[in-house]
PDB file of C-alpha atoms in Angstrom:
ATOM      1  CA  UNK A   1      11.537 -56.142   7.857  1.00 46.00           C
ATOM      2  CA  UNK A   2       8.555 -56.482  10.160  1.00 53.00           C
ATOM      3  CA  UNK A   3      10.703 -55.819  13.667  1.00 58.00           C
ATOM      4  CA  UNK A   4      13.718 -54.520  14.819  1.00 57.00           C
ATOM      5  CA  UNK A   5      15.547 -56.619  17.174  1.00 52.00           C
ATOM      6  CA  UNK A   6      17.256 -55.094  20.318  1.00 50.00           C
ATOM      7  CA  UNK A   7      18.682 -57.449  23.161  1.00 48.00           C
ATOM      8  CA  UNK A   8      18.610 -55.879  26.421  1.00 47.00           C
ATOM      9  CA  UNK A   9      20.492 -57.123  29.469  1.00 42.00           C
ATOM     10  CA  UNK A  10      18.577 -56.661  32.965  1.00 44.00           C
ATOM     11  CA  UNK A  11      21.022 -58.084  34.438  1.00 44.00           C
ATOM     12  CA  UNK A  12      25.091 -59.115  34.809  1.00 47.00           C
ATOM     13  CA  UNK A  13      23.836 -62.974  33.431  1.00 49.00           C
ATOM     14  CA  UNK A  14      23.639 -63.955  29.748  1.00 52.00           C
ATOM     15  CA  UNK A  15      21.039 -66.640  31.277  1.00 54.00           C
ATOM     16  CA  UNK A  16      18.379 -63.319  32.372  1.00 61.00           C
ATOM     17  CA  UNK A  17      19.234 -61.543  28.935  1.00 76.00           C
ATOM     18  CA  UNK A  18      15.904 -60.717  27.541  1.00 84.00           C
ATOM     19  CA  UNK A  19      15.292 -59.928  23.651  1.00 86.00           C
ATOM     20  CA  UNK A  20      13.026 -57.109  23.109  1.00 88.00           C
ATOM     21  CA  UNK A  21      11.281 -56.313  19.194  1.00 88.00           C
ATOM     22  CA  UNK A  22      10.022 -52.949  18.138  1.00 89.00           C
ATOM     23  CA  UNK A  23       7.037 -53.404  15.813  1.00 90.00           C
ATOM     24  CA  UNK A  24       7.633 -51.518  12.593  1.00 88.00           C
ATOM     25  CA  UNK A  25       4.928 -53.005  10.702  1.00 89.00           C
ATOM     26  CA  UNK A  26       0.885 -53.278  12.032  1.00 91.00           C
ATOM     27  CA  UNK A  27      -0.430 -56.535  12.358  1.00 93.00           C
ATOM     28  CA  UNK A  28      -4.149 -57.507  13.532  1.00 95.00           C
ATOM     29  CA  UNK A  29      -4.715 -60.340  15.077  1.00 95.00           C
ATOM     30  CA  UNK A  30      -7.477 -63.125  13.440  1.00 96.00           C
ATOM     31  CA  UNK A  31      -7.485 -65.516  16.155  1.00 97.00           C
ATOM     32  CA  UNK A  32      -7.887 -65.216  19.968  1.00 97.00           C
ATOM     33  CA  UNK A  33      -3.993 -66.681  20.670  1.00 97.00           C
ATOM     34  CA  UNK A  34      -2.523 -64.035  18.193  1.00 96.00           C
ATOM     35  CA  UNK A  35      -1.595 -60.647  19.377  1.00 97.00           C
ATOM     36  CA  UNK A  36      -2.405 -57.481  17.507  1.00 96.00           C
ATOM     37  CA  UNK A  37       0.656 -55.437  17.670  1.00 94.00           C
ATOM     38  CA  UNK A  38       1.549 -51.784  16.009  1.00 93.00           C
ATOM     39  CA  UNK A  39       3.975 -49.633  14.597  1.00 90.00           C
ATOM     40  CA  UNK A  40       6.552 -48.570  17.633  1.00 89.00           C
ATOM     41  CA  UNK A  41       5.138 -51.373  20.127  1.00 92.00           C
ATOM     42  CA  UNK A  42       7.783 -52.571  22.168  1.00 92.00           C
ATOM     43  CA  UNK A  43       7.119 -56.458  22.551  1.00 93.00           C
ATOM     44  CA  UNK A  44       9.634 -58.991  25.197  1.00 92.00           C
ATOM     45  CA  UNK A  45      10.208 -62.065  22.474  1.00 92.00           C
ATOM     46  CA  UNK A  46       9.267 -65.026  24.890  1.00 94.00           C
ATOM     47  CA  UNK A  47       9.439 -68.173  22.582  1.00 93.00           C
ATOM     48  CA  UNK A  48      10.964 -68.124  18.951  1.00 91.00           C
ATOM     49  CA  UNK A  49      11.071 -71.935  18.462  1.00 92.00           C
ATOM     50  CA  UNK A  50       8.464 -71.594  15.948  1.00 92.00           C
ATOM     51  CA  UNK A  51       9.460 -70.554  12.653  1.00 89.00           C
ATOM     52  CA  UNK A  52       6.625 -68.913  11.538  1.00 92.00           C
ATOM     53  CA  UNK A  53       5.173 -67.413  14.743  1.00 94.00           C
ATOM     54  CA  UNK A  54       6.707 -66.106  17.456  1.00 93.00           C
ATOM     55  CA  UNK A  55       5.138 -65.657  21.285  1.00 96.00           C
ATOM     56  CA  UNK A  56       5.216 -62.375  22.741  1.00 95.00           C
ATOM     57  CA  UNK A  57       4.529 -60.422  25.587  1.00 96.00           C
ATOM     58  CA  UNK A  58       3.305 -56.693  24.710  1.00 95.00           C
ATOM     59  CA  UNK A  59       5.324 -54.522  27.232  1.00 93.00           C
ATOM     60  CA  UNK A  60       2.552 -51.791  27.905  1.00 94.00           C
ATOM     61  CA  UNK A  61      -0.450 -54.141  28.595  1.00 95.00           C
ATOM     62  CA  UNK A  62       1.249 -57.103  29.699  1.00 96.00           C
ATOM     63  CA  UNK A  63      -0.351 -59.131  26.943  1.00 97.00           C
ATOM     64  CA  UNK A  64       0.252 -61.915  25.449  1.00 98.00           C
ATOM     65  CA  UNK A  65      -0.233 -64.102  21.720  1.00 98.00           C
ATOM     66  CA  UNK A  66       1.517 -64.889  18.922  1.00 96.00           C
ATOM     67  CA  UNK A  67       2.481 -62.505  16.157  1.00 94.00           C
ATOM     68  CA  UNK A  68       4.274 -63.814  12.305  1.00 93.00           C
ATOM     69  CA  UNK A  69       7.913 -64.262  12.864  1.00 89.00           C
TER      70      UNK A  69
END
C-alpha cells in the first residue's frame, strides 16, 4: 500500500479527530495542485471525497495538493 493510515485525536471530540497518513511510497508531483510527497512524510488527510486523489496538507512545510488515493 502507498500510506499507512493513523487517526489521531487532538482532542476529547470525534468532530476535531484528525486522520494523519505516513507516506511509504515516493510520489512526484506533475501538476502545480499535486503535492510531491516521500517515503516517511507525515501528511494531515484534509478531503478524501475523491476517489482517486486525495487533498493533503504536508505536516513539515505546511503545504498543500493532491496526492493518488
Amino acid at each position: 500500500s502507498t500510506y499507512k493510515i493513523l487517526k489521531e485525536k487532538i482532542s476529547n471530540s470525534d468532530i476535531d479527530e484528525k486522520k494523519y497518513l505516513y507516506i511509504v511510497r515516493d510520489f512526484y508531483a506533475k501538476t502545480d495542485s499535486q503535492l510531491s510527497v516521500f517515503s516517511d512524510d507525515k501528511v494531515e488527510l484534509i478531503n478524501d471525497a475523491n476517489l482517486n486523489w486525495w487533498f493533503v496538507k504536508e505536516i513539515e512545510s505546511g503545504k498543500e495538493g493532491y496526492i493518488p488515493s
